[in-house]
Short mmCIF file of C-alpha atoms in Angstrom, two decimals:
data_model
loop_
_atom_site.label_atom_id
_atom_site.label_comp_id
_atom_site.label_asym_id
_atom_site.label_seq_id
_atom_site.Cartn_x
_atom_site.Cartn_y
_atom_site.Cartn_z
CA MET A 1 -62.11 11.00 1.08
CA ARG A 2 -60.71 13.04 -1.78
CA ARG A 3 -61.09 11.68 -5.30
CA ASN A 4 -58.18 11.25 -7.65
CA GLY A 5 -56.81 14.27 -9.47
CA ILE A 6 -55.89 14.52 -13.14
CA PHE A 7 -52.38 13.18 -12.51
CA ALA A 8 -53.76 10.08 -10.77
CA LYS A 9 -56.19 9.44 -13.61
CA ALA A 10 -53.44 9.73 -16.21
CA PHE A 11 -51.28 7.37 -14.17
CA CYS A 12 -54.07 4.79 -14.02
CA ALA A 13 -54.76 5.11 -17.74
CA LEU A 14 -51.07 4.56 -18.54
CA PHE A 15 -51.00 1.61 -16.18
CA ALA A 16 -54.05 0.03 -17.84
CA LEU A 17 -52.43 0.57 -21.24
CA PHE A 18 -49.23 -1.12 -20.02
CA MET A 19 -51.10 -4.09 -18.56
CA LEU A 20 -53.29 -4.64 -21.61
CA ALA A 21 -50.73 -3.79 -24.33
CA PRO A 22 -49.24 -7.27 -24.87
CA ILE A 23 -52.69 -8.87 -24.89
CA ILE A 24 -54.10 -6.36 -27.38
CA VAL A 25 -51.04 -6.77 -29.59
CA VAL A 26 -51.31 -10.58 -29.62
CA ILE A 27 -55.01 -10.45 -30.53
CA GLY A 28 -54.36 -7.79 -33.18
CA VAL A 29 -51.52 -9.71 -34.80
CA SER A 30 -53.58 -12.88 -35.05
CA PHE A 31 -55.93 -11.24 -37.56
CA THR A 32 -53.19 -10.25 -39.98
CA PRO A 33 -53.53 -11.40 -43.59
CA THR A 34 -49.73 -11.34 -44.07
CA GLY A 35 -47.25 -14.11 -43.37
CA TYR A 36 -45.28 -12.19 -40.75
CA LEU A 37 -46.00 -10.48 -37.43
CA GLU A 38 -47.43 -7.05 -38.02
CA PHE A 39 -49.23 -4.63 -35.75
CA PRO A 40 -51.57 -2.96 -36.35
CA PRO A 41 -52.65 -5.55 -38.96
CA SER A 42 -53.02 -4.20 -42.50
CA GLY A 43 -56.28 -6.03 -42.96
CA LEU A 44 -58.56 -8.46 -41.28
CA SER A 45 -58.26 -12.10 -42.12
CA LEU A 46 -59.00 -15.38 -40.44
CA ARG A 47 -56.13 -17.01 -42.34
CA TRP A 48 -54.11 -17.80 -39.24
CA PHE A 49 -57.12 -19.21 -37.43
CA ARG A 50 -57.68 -21.60 -40.34
CA ALA A 51 -53.98 -22.43 -40.12
CA ILE A 52 -54.55 -23.82 -36.61
CA LEU A 53 -56.73 -26.52 -38.17
CA ASP A 54 -53.87 -27.47 -40.51
CA ASN A 55 -51.51 -27.87 -37.56
CA PRO A 56 -52.80 -30.85 -35.63
CA ASP A 57 -49.84 -30.43 -33.22
CA PHE A 58 -51.49 -27.52 -31.49
CA ILE A 59 -54.89 -29.20 -31.33
CA THR A 60 -53.41 -32.42 -29.89
CA ALA A 61 -51.43 -30.37 -27.37
CA ALA A 62 -54.57 -28.43 -26.39
CA TRP A 63 -56.45 -31.69 -25.77
CA ILE A 64 -53.59 -33.02 -23.64
CA SER A 65 -53.52 -29.79 -21.62
CA LEU A 66 -57.29 -29.88 -21.16
CA LYS A 67 -57.28 -33.51 -20.06
CA LEU A 68 -54.30 -32.96 -17.78
CA ALA A 69 -55.81 -29.87 -16.14
CA LEU A 70 -59.21 -31.55 -15.65
CA ILE A 71 -57.75 -34.67 -14.02
CA ALA A 72 -55.05 -32.88 -11.99
CA ALA A 73 -57.46 -30.25 -10.62
CA THR A 74 -60.08 -32.88 -9.73
CA LEU A 75 -57.61 -35.27 -8.09
CA ALA A 76 -55.99 -32.44 -6.16
CA THR A 77 -59.43 -31.29 -4.96
CA VAL A 78 -60.32 -34.78 -3.75
CA LEU A 79 -57.04 -34.82 -1.78
CA ALA A 80 -57.12 -31.22 -0.57
CA VAL A 81 -60.66 -31.12 0.88
CA PRO A 82 -60.10 -33.79 3.59
CA ALA A 83 -56.65 -32.33 4.26
CA ALA A 84 -58.14 -28.85 4.68
CA LEU A 85 -60.83 -30.18 7.02
CA ALA A 86 -58.21 -31.97 9.11
CA ILE A 87 -55.82 -29.02 9.24
CA GLY A 88 -58.54 -26.40 9.65
CA ARG A 89 -60.32 -27.89 12.66
CA GLY A 90 -58.12 -30.66 14.02
CA SER A 91 -55.73 -29.94 16.86
CA PHE A 92 -53.19 -32.71 16.37
CA ARG A 93 -49.46 -32.28 16.65
CA GLY A 94 -47.56 -31.36 13.51
CA ARG A 95 -50.58 -29.61 12.04
CA GLU A 96 -48.59 -26.56 11.03
CA ALA A 97 -45.74 -28.64 9.66
CA LEU A 98 -48.26 -30.57 7.56
CA GLN A 99 -49.74 -27.36 6.18
CA ALA A 100 -46.26 -26.02 5.44
CA LEU A 101 -45.44 -29.22 3.56
CA PHE A 102 -48.59 -29.05 1.44
CA MET A 103 -48.02 -25.37 0.67
CA SER A 104 -44.31 -25.83 -0.05
CA PRO A 105 -44.60 -26.32 -3.84
CA LEU A 106 -45.35 -22.58 -3.93
CA MET A 107 -42.07 -21.78 -2.18
CA VAL A 108 -39.66 -23.89 -4.23
CA PRO A 109 -38.60 -22.22 -7.50
CA THR A 110 -40.43 -23.95 -10.36
CA VAL A 111 -37.18 -24.70 -12.20
CA VAL A 112 -35.98 -26.69 -9.21
CA LEU A 113 -39.31 -28.54 -9.07
CA GLY A 114 -39.05 -29.25 -12.78
CA ILE A 115 -35.64 -30.93 -12.61
CA ALA A 116 -36.54 -32.73 -9.38
CA PHE A 117 -39.61 -34.25 -11.04
CA LEU A 118 -37.62 -35.12 -14.17
CA ARG A 119 -34.93 -36.88 -12.14
CA PHE A 120 -37.53 -38.76 -10.09
CA LEU A 121 -39.70 -39.82 -13.03
CA THR A 122 -36.63 -40.98 -14.96
CA LEU A 123 -35.39 -43.15 -12.10
CA VAL A 124 -38.85 -44.60 -11.48
CA GLY A 125 -39.22 -45.22 -15.20
CA ILE A 126 -42.37 -43.26 -15.95
CA SER A 127 -40.73 -40.17 -17.47
CA GLY A 128 -42.57 -38.76 -20.44
CA THR A 129 -45.80 -40.56 -19.57
CA PHE A 130 -49.13 -38.88 -19.02
CA THR A 131 -49.43 -40.49 -15.56
CA GLY A 132 -46.11 -39.05 -14.44
CA MET A 133 -47.03 -35.59 -15.67
CA MET A 134 -50.40 -35.84 -13.96
CA LEU A 135 -48.87 -36.73 -10.57
CA CYS A 136 -46.53 -33.74 -10.82
CA HIS A 137 -49.38 -31.39 -11.69
CA VAL A 138 -51.40 -32.65 -8.72
CA VAL A 139 -48.52 -31.67 -6.42
CA ILE A 140 -48.18 -28.26 -8.08
CA VAL A 141 -51.87 -27.26 -7.96
CA THR A 142 -52.77 -28.65 -4.53
CA PRO A 143 -51.59 -25.55 -2.58
CA PHE A 144 -53.96 -23.33 -4.57
CA ILE A 145 -57.00 -25.43 -3.62
CA LEU A 146 -55.85 -26.00 -0.07
CA ARG A 147 -55.53 -22.27 0.57
CA LEU A 148 -59.06 -21.47 -0.61
CA VAL A 149 -60.75 -24.47 1.02
CA LEU A 150 -58.86 -23.82 4.26
CA ALA A 151 -60.14 -20.24 4.26
CA SER A 152 -63.75 -21.43 3.98
CA VAL A 153 -63.24 -24.19 6.59
CA VAL A 154 -61.91 -21.66 9.09
CA GLY A 155 -64.91 -19.42 8.43
CA LEU A 156 -67.30 -22.32 9.04
CA ASP A 157 -69.88 -22.07 11.82
CA ALA A 158 -69.43 -25.16 13.98
CA ALA A 159 -72.74 -24.55 15.77
CA THR A 160 -74.79 -25.62 12.73
CA GLU A 161 -72.94 -28.91 12.61
CA ARG A 162 -73.40 -29.51 16.31
CA ALA A 163 -77.10 -28.78 15.91
CA ALA A 164 -77.34 -31.36 13.13
CA ILE A 165 -75.52 -33.96 15.23
CA ALA A 166 -77.74 -33.20 18.22
CA MET A 167 -80.77 -33.82 16.05
CA GLY A 168 -79.45 -37.27 15.19
CA ALA A 169 -77.80 -36.77 11.81
CA SER A 170 -75.10 -39.30 10.91
CA ASP A 171 -71.53 -38.16 10.21
CA TRP A 172 -72.02 -38.61 6.48
CA THR A 173 -75.29 -36.68 6.49
CA VAL A 174 -73.68 -33.82 8.40
CA PHE A 175 -70.87 -33.68 5.88
CA ARG A 176 -73.19 -33.93 2.88
CA ARG A 177 -75.94 -31.58 4.05
CA ILE A 178 -74.06 -29.03 6.21
CA THR A 179 -70.28 -29.03 5.80
CA LEU A 180 -70.02 -29.55 2.06
CA PRO A 181 -72.55 -26.88 1.02
CA SER A 182 -70.87 -24.27 3.25
CA ILE A 183 -67.38 -24.85 1.87
CA LEU A 184 -68.54 -25.46 -1.70
CA PRO A 185 -67.69 -21.94 -2.97
CA GLY A 186 -64.12 -22.42 -1.74
CA ILE A 187 -63.89 -25.82 -3.40
CA VAL A 188 -65.23 -24.54 -6.72
CA GLY A 189 -62.94 -21.51 -6.62
CA GLY A 190 -59.96 -23.68 -5.75
CA TRP A 191 -60.75 -26.14 -8.51
CA VAL A 192 -60.93 -23.38 -11.12
CA LEU A 193 -57.68 -21.80 -9.94
CA ALA A 194 -56.02 -25.24 -10.00
CA PHE A 195 -57.39 -25.91 -13.47
CA ILE A 196 -56.02 -22.63 -14.83
CA THR A 197 -52.67 -23.14 -13.08
CA SER A 198 -52.27 -26.62 -14.52
CA PHE A 199 -53.48 -25.54 -17.96
CA ASP A 200 -50.97 -22.66 -18.14
CA GLU A 201 -48.06 -24.41 -16.39
CA LEU A 202 -44.85 -24.17 -18.39
CA THR A 203 -41.66 -24.22 -16.33
CA VAL A 204 -42.14 -27.63 -14.72
CA THR A 205 -43.84 -29.23 -17.71
CA VAL A 206 -41.12 -28.14 -20.12
CA PHE A 207 -38.81 -30.55 -18.31
CA ILE A 208 -41.13 -33.52 -17.94
CA ALA A 209 -43.14 -33.51 -21.18
CA SER A 210 -42.15 -35.86 -23.98
CA PRO A 211 -43.00 -35.30 -27.67
CA SER A 212 -46.11 -37.45 -27.25
CA THR A 213 -47.29 -35.66 -24.09
CA THR A 214 -46.53 -32.06 -25.04
CA THR A 215 -48.96 -29.60 -23.48
CA LEU A 216 -50.20 -26.43 -25.16
CA PRO A 217 -47.91 -23.97 -23.29
CA VAL A 218 -44.86 -26.16 -24.00
CA ARG A 219 -45.86 -26.49 -27.67
CA MET A 220 -46.28 -22.74 -27.96
CA PHE A 221 -43.03 -22.09 -26.11
CA SER A 222 -40.97 -24.28 -28.40
CA HIS A 223 -42.72 -22.80 -31.44
CA ILE A 224 -41.81 -19.27 -30.31
CA ALA A 225 -38.25 -20.35 -29.55
CA GLN A 226 -37.82 -21.49 -33.17
CA THR A 227 -39.83 -19.01 -35.18
CA THR A 228 -42.35 -16.27 -34.66
CA ASP A 229 -45.19 -16.39 -37.13
CA PRO A 230 -48.77 -15.24 -36.60
CA LEU A 231 -49.79 -18.85 -35.94
CA VAL A 232 -48.84 -18.70 -32.24
CA ALA A 233 -50.71 -15.41 -32.02
CA SER A 234 -53.93 -16.96 -33.30
CA VAL A 235 -53.53 -19.95 -30.97
CA SER A 236 -52.95 -17.44 -28.14
CA THR A 237 -56.08 -15.52 -29.10
CA VAL A 238 -58.17 -18.68 -28.86
CA ALA A 239 -56.58 -19.40 -25.47
CA ILE A 240 -57.31 -15.84 -24.29
CA LEU A 241 -60.97 -16.13 -25.35
CA PHE A 242 -61.20 -19.45 -23.52
CA THR A 243 -59.72 -17.85 -20.36
CA VAL A 244 -62.06 -14.84 -20.56
CA ALA A 245 -65.07 -17.15 -20.86
CA LEU A 246 -63.88 -19.11 -17.83
CA MET A 247 -63.23 -15.88 -15.91
CA LEU A 248 -66.75 -14.60 -16.57
CA ALA A 249 -68.18 -17.91 -15.38
CA VAL A 250 -66.07 -17.79 -12.19
CA ASP A 251 -66.97 -14.18 -11.54
CA ARG A 252 -70.66 -15.17 -11.61
CA LEU A 253 -70.09 -18.19 -9.38
CA TYR A 254 -67.57 -16.99 -6.86
CA GLY A 255 -66.23 -13.49 -7.47
CA LEU A 256 -62.95 -13.06 -9.20
CA ASP A 257 -61.35 -10.79 -6.62
CA LYS A 258 -62.17 -13.24 -3.84
CA LEU A 259 -60.61 -16.07 -5.82
CA LEU A 260 -57.34 -14.28 -6.55
CA ILE A 261 -56.82 -12.19 -3.45
CA GLY A 262 -57.92 -14.94 -1.12
CA GLU A 263 -60.27 -14.45 1.77
CA GLY A 264 -59.23 -12.82 4.99
CA LYS A 265 -57.03 -10.32 3.19
CA SER A 266 -59.68 -8.12 1.68
CA MET B 1 -51.98 -37.33 0.47
CA LEU B 2 -49.06 -37.22 2.88
CA LEU B 3 -47.67 -40.23 1.05
CA LEU B 4 -48.07 -38.55 -2.33
CA PHE B 5 -46.30 -35.42 -1.15
CA ALA B 6 -43.50 -37.38 0.51
CA LEU B 7 -43.04 -39.50 -2.59
CA MET B 8 -43.58 -36.85 -5.24
CA LEU B 9 -42.00 -33.83 -3.57
CA LEU B 10 -39.50 -34.64 -0.84
CA VAL B 11 -37.92 -37.67 -2.55
CA PRO B 12 -37.41 -35.87 -5.89
CA LEU B 13 -35.92 -32.82 -4.16
CA LEU B 14 -33.51 -35.01 -2.21
CA MET B 15 -32.61 -36.91 -5.36
CA THR B 16 -31.79 -33.62 -7.07
CA LEU B 17 -29.58 -32.63 -4.17
CA VAL B 18 -27.70 -35.94 -4.49
CA LEU B 19 -27.58 -35.53 -8.27
CA SER B 20 -25.82 -32.20 -7.88
CA PHE B 21 -22.90 -34.00 -6.20
CA ASN B 22 -22.60 -36.70 -8.89
CA SER B 23 -19.94 -36.60 -11.55
CA PHE B 24 -20.70 -36.38 -15.23
CA ASP B 25 -18.82 -37.71 -18.21
CA PHE B 26 -19.86 -36.95 -21.76
CA TYR B 27 -19.47 -40.60 -22.77
CA LYS B 28 -20.25 -42.47 -19.59
CA GLY B 29 -23.12 -40.31 -18.38
CA ILE B 30 -23.96 -39.63 -14.75
CA GLY B 31 -21.56 -41.21 -12.26
CA SER B 32 -22.47 -42.48 -8.83
CA ASP B 33 -19.59 -40.90 -6.92
CA LEU B 34 -20.13 -37.86 -4.72
CA SER B 35 -17.98 -34.75 -4.88
CA LEU B 36 -18.18 -30.99 -4.82
CA ALA B 37 -16.76 -30.80 -8.34
CA ASN B 38 -19.96 -29.34 -9.88
CA TYR B 39 -20.15 -26.62 -7.26
CA ALA B 40 -16.48 -25.86 -7.74
CA GLU B 41 -17.08 -25.58 -11.48
CA VAL B 42 -20.00 -23.18 -11.08
CA LEU B 43 -18.41 -21.08 -8.35
CA GLY B 44 -15.02 -20.99 -10.07
CA ASP B 45 -16.24 -19.81 -13.44
CA GLY B 46 -16.73 -16.17 -14.37
CA TYR B 47 -19.38 -17.21 -16.88
CA PHE B 48 -21.68 -18.42 -14.12
CA TYR B 49 -20.97 -15.35 -11.99
CA GLU B 50 -22.20 -13.28 -14.89
CA ILE B 51 -25.37 -15.37 -15.12
CA PHE B 52 -26.12 -15.18 -11.40
CA GLY B 53 -25.26 -11.47 -11.31
CA ARG B 54 -27.65 -10.85 -14.17
CA THR B 55 -30.37 -12.98 -12.55
CA PHE B 56 -30.32 -11.07 -9.29
CA GLY B 57 -29.81 -7.71 -11.02
CA ILE B 58 -32.93 -8.32 -13.09
CA ALA B 59 -34.88 -9.48 -10.03
CA LEU B 60 -33.82 -6.41 -8.03
CA ALA B 61 -34.67 -3.98 -10.84
CA THR B 62 -38.06 -5.67 -11.35
CA THR B 63 -38.83 -5.45 -7.64
CA LEU B 64 -37.91 -1.75 -7.40
CA ILE B 65 -39.94 -0.79 -10.48
CA CYS B 66 -42.93 -2.84 -9.29
CA ALA B 67 -42.82 -1.05 -5.93
CA ALA B 68 -42.53 2.36 -7.60
CA ILE B 69 -45.59 1.70 -9.78
CA GLY B 70 -47.55 -0.47 -7.35
CA VAL B 71 -47.69 1.89 -4.36
CA PRO B 72 -49.25 4.93 -6.07
CA LEU B 73 -51.56 2.66 -8.04
CA ALA B 74 -52.86 0.92 -4.92
CA TRP B 75 -53.42 4.35 -3.33
CA PHE B 76 -55.36 5.64 -6.34
CA LEU B 77 -57.31 2.37 -6.35
CA ASN B 78 -58.49 3.13 -2.82
CA ARG B 79 -59.78 6.56 -3.85
CA MET B 80 -61.74 5.48 -6.91
CA THR B 81 -65.49 5.22 -7.35
CA PRO B 82 -66.66 1.60 -6.96
CA PHE B 83 -67.29 1.24 -10.69
CA TRP B 84 -63.83 2.37 -11.79
CA ARG B 85 -62.26 0.43 -8.97
CA SER B 86 -63.77 -2.85 -10.17
CA VAL B 87 -62.66 -2.03 -13.71
CA MET B 88 -59.10 -1.43 -12.51
CA VAL B 89 -59.11 -4.58 -10.35
CA LEU B 90 -60.04 -6.52 -13.47
CA VAL B 91 -57.16 -4.85 -15.35
CA VAL B 92 -54.77 -5.81 -12.55
CA LEU B 93 -56.00 -9.37 -12.03
CA GLY B 94 -57.05 -10.40 -15.53
CA PRO B 95 -53.51 -10.82 -16.91
CA LEU B 96 -52.71 -13.19 -14.02
CA LEU B 97 -55.06 -15.71 -15.60
CA ILE B 98 -53.55 -15.49 -19.06
CA SER B 99 -50.60 -17.75 -19.79
CA VAL B 100 -47.17 -16.19 -19.25
CA VAL B 101 -46.19 -17.56 -22.67
CA VAL B 102 -48.96 -15.56 -24.33
CA ARG B 103 -48.12 -12.37 -22.45
CA THR B 104 -44.42 -12.71 -23.21
CA LEU B 105 -45.20 -13.32 -26.88
CA GLY B 106 -47.01 -9.97 -26.79
CA TRP B 107 -43.92 -8.29 -25.39
CA ALA B 108 -41.71 -9.99 -27.96
CA ILE B 109 -43.89 -8.47 -30.70
CA ILE B 110 -43.79 -5.06 -29.03
CA LEU B 111 -40.06 -5.04 -28.28
CA GLY B 112 -38.64 -6.45 -31.54
CA ASN B 113 -36.34 -4.39 -33.76
CA LYS B 114 -39.23 -3.93 -36.19
CA GLY B 115 -41.67 -4.12 -33.30
CA VAL B 116 -44.49 -1.86 -32.21
CA LEU B 117 -42.46 0.26 -29.77
CA ASN B 118 -39.46 0.88 -32.03
CA GLY B 119 -41.82 1.57 -34.94
CA ALA B 120 -43.77 4.13 -32.94
CA LEU B 121 -40.63 5.84 -31.63
CA MET B 122 -39.13 6.07 -35.12
CA ASP B 123 -42.38 7.40 -36.59
CA LEU B 124 -42.36 10.10 -33.93
CA GLY B 125 -38.77 10.91 -34.89
CA LEU B 126 -37.53 10.33 -31.35
CA ILE B 127 -34.95 7.78 -32.42
CA GLU B 128 -33.25 7.12 -35.74
CA ARG B 129 -32.28 3.51 -35.38
CA PRO B 130 -34.20 0.84 -33.47
CA ILE B 131 -33.15 0.39 -29.84
CA ARG B 132 -32.23 -3.18 -29.05
CA LEU B 133 -34.84 -4.35 -26.58
CA MET B 134 -35.22 -7.99 -27.50
CA TYR B 135 -32.36 -10.16 -26.24
CA SER B 136 -31.45 -7.58 -23.60
CA SER B 137 -31.73 -7.43 -19.82
CA GLY B 138 -33.82 -4.26 -20.10
CA GLY B 139 -36.39 -6.07 -22.20
CA ILE B 140 -36.55 -8.92 -19.69
CA VAL B 141 -37.10 -6.47 -16.82
CA LEU B 142 -39.90 -4.72 -18.73
CA ALA B 143 -41.75 -7.97 -19.45
CA LEU B 144 -41.18 -9.26 -15.91
CA VAL B 145 -42.56 -6.04 -14.41
CA HIS B 146 -45.73 -6.75 -16.37
CA VAL B 147 -45.94 -10.29 -15.00
CA MET B 148 -45.13 -9.32 -11.38
CA LEU B 149 -47.07 -6.05 -10.95
CA PRO B 150 -50.35 -7.75 -9.95
CA TYR B 151 -48.64 -9.40 -6.96
CA MET B 152 -47.21 -6.09 -5.77
CA VAL B 153 -50.46 -4.15 -6.27
CA LEU B 154 -52.43 -6.82 -4.37
CA ALA B 155 -49.98 -6.83 -1.45
CA VAL B 156 -49.89 -3.03 -1.13
CA TRP B 157 -53.63 -2.70 -1.59
CA ALA B 158 -54.28 -5.24 1.17
CA ALA B 159 -52.03 -3.21 3.50
CA LEU B 160 -53.76 0.06 2.61
CA GLN B 161 -57.20 -1.43 3.23
CA ARG B 162 -56.15 -2.29 6.75
CA ALA B 163 -54.85 1.26 7.21
CA ASP B 164 -56.82 4.01 8.87
CA ALA B 165 -58.45 6.19 6.22
CA SER B 166 -59.15 9.02 8.66
CA ALA B 167 -55.42 9.73 8.96
CA GLU B 168 -55.42 10.83 5.33
CA ALA B 169 -58.51 12.94 5.81
CA ALA B 170 -56.93 14.52 8.90
CA ALA B 171 -53.77 15.38 7.01
CA GLU B 172 -55.83 16.92 4.22
CA SER B 173 -57.96 18.98 6.55
CA LEU B 174 -54.79 20.28 8.15
CA GLY B 175 -53.78 21.59 4.74
CA ALA B 176 -51.31 18.95 3.57
CA ARG B 177 -50.76 18.83 -0.18
CA PRO B 178 -51.38 15.50 -2.01
CA TRP B 179 -47.65 14.81 -2.31
CA THR B 180 -47.16 15.38 1.43
CA VAL B 181 -50.12 13.14 2.26
CA PHE B 182 -48.64 10.45 0.05
CA ARG B 183 -45.15 10.69 1.52
CA ARG B 184 -46.00 11.20 5.18
CA VAL B 185 -49.27 9.27 5.60
CA VAL B 186 -49.88 6.77 2.78
CA LEU B 187 -46.33 5.53 2.24
CA PRO B 188 -45.67 4.53 5.87
CA GLN B 189 -49.00 2.73 6.02
CA ALA B 190 -48.30 0.95 2.73
CA MET B 191 -44.84 -0.16 3.84
CA PRO B 192 -45.78 -3.60 5.26
CA GLY B 193 -47.47 -4.39 1.94
CA VAL B 194 -44.48 -3.14 -0.05
CA LEU B 195 -42.14 -5.32 1.99
CA SER B 196 -44.17 -8.50 1.66
CA GLY B 197 -44.90 -7.77 -2.01
CA SER B 198 -41.18 -7.21 -2.69
CA LEU B 199 -40.41 -10.59 -1.19
CA ILE B 200 -42.82 -12.40 -3.54
CA VAL B 201 -41.81 -10.38 -6.60
CA PHE B 202 -38.09 -10.84 -5.97
CA ALA B 203 -38.35 -14.60 -5.43
CA LEU B 204 -40.53 -15.12 -8.49
CA SER B 205 -38.39 -12.88 -10.73
CA ALA B 206 -35.13 -14.54 -9.69
CA SER B 207 -36.49 -17.97 -10.63
CA ALA B 208 -38.57 -16.89 -13.66
CA PHE B 209 -38.09 -19.05 -16.73
CA ALA B 210 -40.54 -18.34 -19.57
CA THR B 211 -40.01 -14.59 -19.82
CA PRO B 212 -36.17 -14.57 -19.83
CA ALA B 213 -36.16 -17.59 -22.14
CA ILE B 214 -38.31 -15.87 -24.78
CA ILE B 215 -37.11 -12.26 -24.42
CA GLY B 216 -33.49 -13.09 -23.58
CA GLY B 217 -33.14 -15.96 -26.01
CA ARG B 218 -29.91 -17.93 -25.91
CA ARG B 219 -27.73 -14.88 -25.71
CA VAL B 220 -28.92 -13.33 -22.45
CA LYS B 221 -29.09 -16.23 -20.01
CA VAL B 222 -30.32 -16.20 -16.43
CA ALA B 223 -29.96 -18.98 -13.86
CA ALA B 224 -33.26 -20.68 -14.72
CA THR B 225 -32.57 -20.76 -18.46
CA ALA B 226 -29.00 -21.95 -17.78
CA VAL B 227 -30.42 -24.89 -15.81
CA HIS B 228 -32.78 -25.66 -18.69
CA ASP B 229 -29.85 -25.57 -21.11
CA GLU B 230 -27.76 -27.99 -19.04
CA PHE B 231 -30.67 -30.40 -18.75
CA MET B 232 -32.13 -30.29 -22.24
CA ASN B 233 -29.20 -29.40 -24.53
CA THR B 234 -25.84 -30.19 -22.91
CA LEU B 235 -27.44 -33.06 -20.98
CA ASN B 236 -25.05 -32.41 -18.08
CA TRP B 237 -27.70 -33.03 -15.45
CA PRO B 238 -25.41 -32.92 -12.38
CA LEU B 239 -24.07 -29.49 -13.35
CA GLY B 240 -27.64 -28.25 -14.01
CA ALA B 241 -28.74 -29.59 -10.64
CA ALA B 242 -25.83 -27.77 -8.94
CA ILE B 243 -26.85 -24.46 -10.59
CA ALA B 244 -30.45 -25.03 -9.49
CA MET B 245 -29.40 -25.79 -5.90
CA ILE B 246 -27.25 -22.64 -5.76
CA LEU B 247 -30.21 -20.63 -7.09
CA LEU B 248 -32.52 -22.19 -4.49
CA VAL B 249 -30.11 -21.49 -1.62
CA ALA B 250 -29.38 -17.95 -2.84
CA ILE B 251 -33.08 -17.06 -3.10
CA MET B 252 -33.80 -18.55 0.32
CA ALA B 253 -30.85 -16.68 1.84
CA VAL B 254 -32.09 -13.38 0.39
CA MET B 255 -35.65 -14.05 1.61
CA LEU B 256 -34.54 -14.99 5.13
CA THR B 257 -32.21 -11.99 5.41
CA TRP B 258 -34.95 -9.72 4.12
CA THR B 259 -37.50 -11.06 6.64
CA ARG B 260 -34.98 -10.70 9.47
CA LEU B 261 -34.11 -7.14 8.48
CA VAL B 262 -37.76 -6.20 8.17
CA GLU B 263 -38.59 -7.70 11.55
CA ALA B 264 -35.61 -6.03 13.19
CA ARG B 265 -36.16 -2.58 11.69
CA VAL B 266 -39.85 -2.04 11.22
CA GLY B 267 -41.58 -5.19 12.39
CA LYS B 268 -42.45 -4.01 15.86
CA GLU B 269 -43.41 -0.57 14.73
CA TYR B 270 -45.99 -1.91 12.28
CA ALA B 271 -47.11 -4.98 14.17
#
């Protein structure tokens, strides 16, 4: 096949510049020594990174986000793995309807989900609580895990399991020694994707978070809505570094393209 | 799990539907009566027409631009050396993992009146006064294109990978110029990907919240930010719920029509 010509290369370079521009700008701005947003920065200073420490709001919000994402991703994984096993290999009626239901949070616009959760939590009386927020996040991130685990369940070789059963292994042993190890990459990938989704979620959370349960994206959003100082840029830079570290770890474990494109497509 | 989804997803959505029929009084709060008054208010007011028109205009523009950039990019991606391809895949996918708030903040810094873009253009002498990009629909489209491009590139790339590479080689050996190969061979093969990518991009852009809220501010509202305003500022929940329901139905109608049209026109040809 022919390689790309000069025009194609220029196009790709421009594209890369476009994709990376806002990220570079945010990181650049966060090192400014001045009190306003400036790019390129006139000097290098860690002033705005020290300022994060003086704003406990952001740190509290980051801890809430971290806790929320950890619990929501883990709970959703515990729910999604049996569901994926049942949907992936069972042949009961309503299987497709069940899958459609579990995937449906991806189809409903997030604004609609946000107000629906707010209305529900208010009527039940747990609006603004961490528990309420956690339940909502479990619903939002489940489809991401289900999709990846389902892909690895479908790719599973049933013969190995039958062999184990024939040799006298109990159901639990088969699951622990055969099934679980073969779908583990899918589970890990799904968990990470769910974690990132929950950690970055804004549109739903902006409706259901209360001042005492504000997550990091919501905190940053309301900060940007009021004022733009380099403080949000330095918080963003820390968040970007955190994401990059996580991405590198995932790439080692699972392969980033596999995680985001989903198996079967590539 | 079924219980959780029934309780946490279906019940809230139904409650919202009911809520959109309730009355609202500034002093008494949300009433328990059912009427179409909220829908009549939204559908009878030019202000809301403007908001919905803007929402779908922005979504359409974003979809078209994403397709125009995504198709050639996915094609070039296919023709790269493995090393450069993995670099470009990282460039395409990486931003997906970074919070939309962070990325939009970047665009806000770039697009501001004293921002990076206006500064550069003025330094080059191309413009005399800053162009207004923040708080404009154009700015929202630009930032949304950035958020949505990965979805389009992935969809088109997946379609091209299923395509037959020898067709391109055949066209080339028969003396076709790159542009002809692109138009006559690559584009038709990429079409299924473009169509499914457009569907995702359009639906996500029409319901996007963070980007229009930050770039558009309070002046340039779209449906999602209008809903947020009714819920968090005006506190007229029933009216907000009615706007959200209209948005939901409108997006679903567009998606269904689109799928039907695609199936009727090209579905069999590409199946």
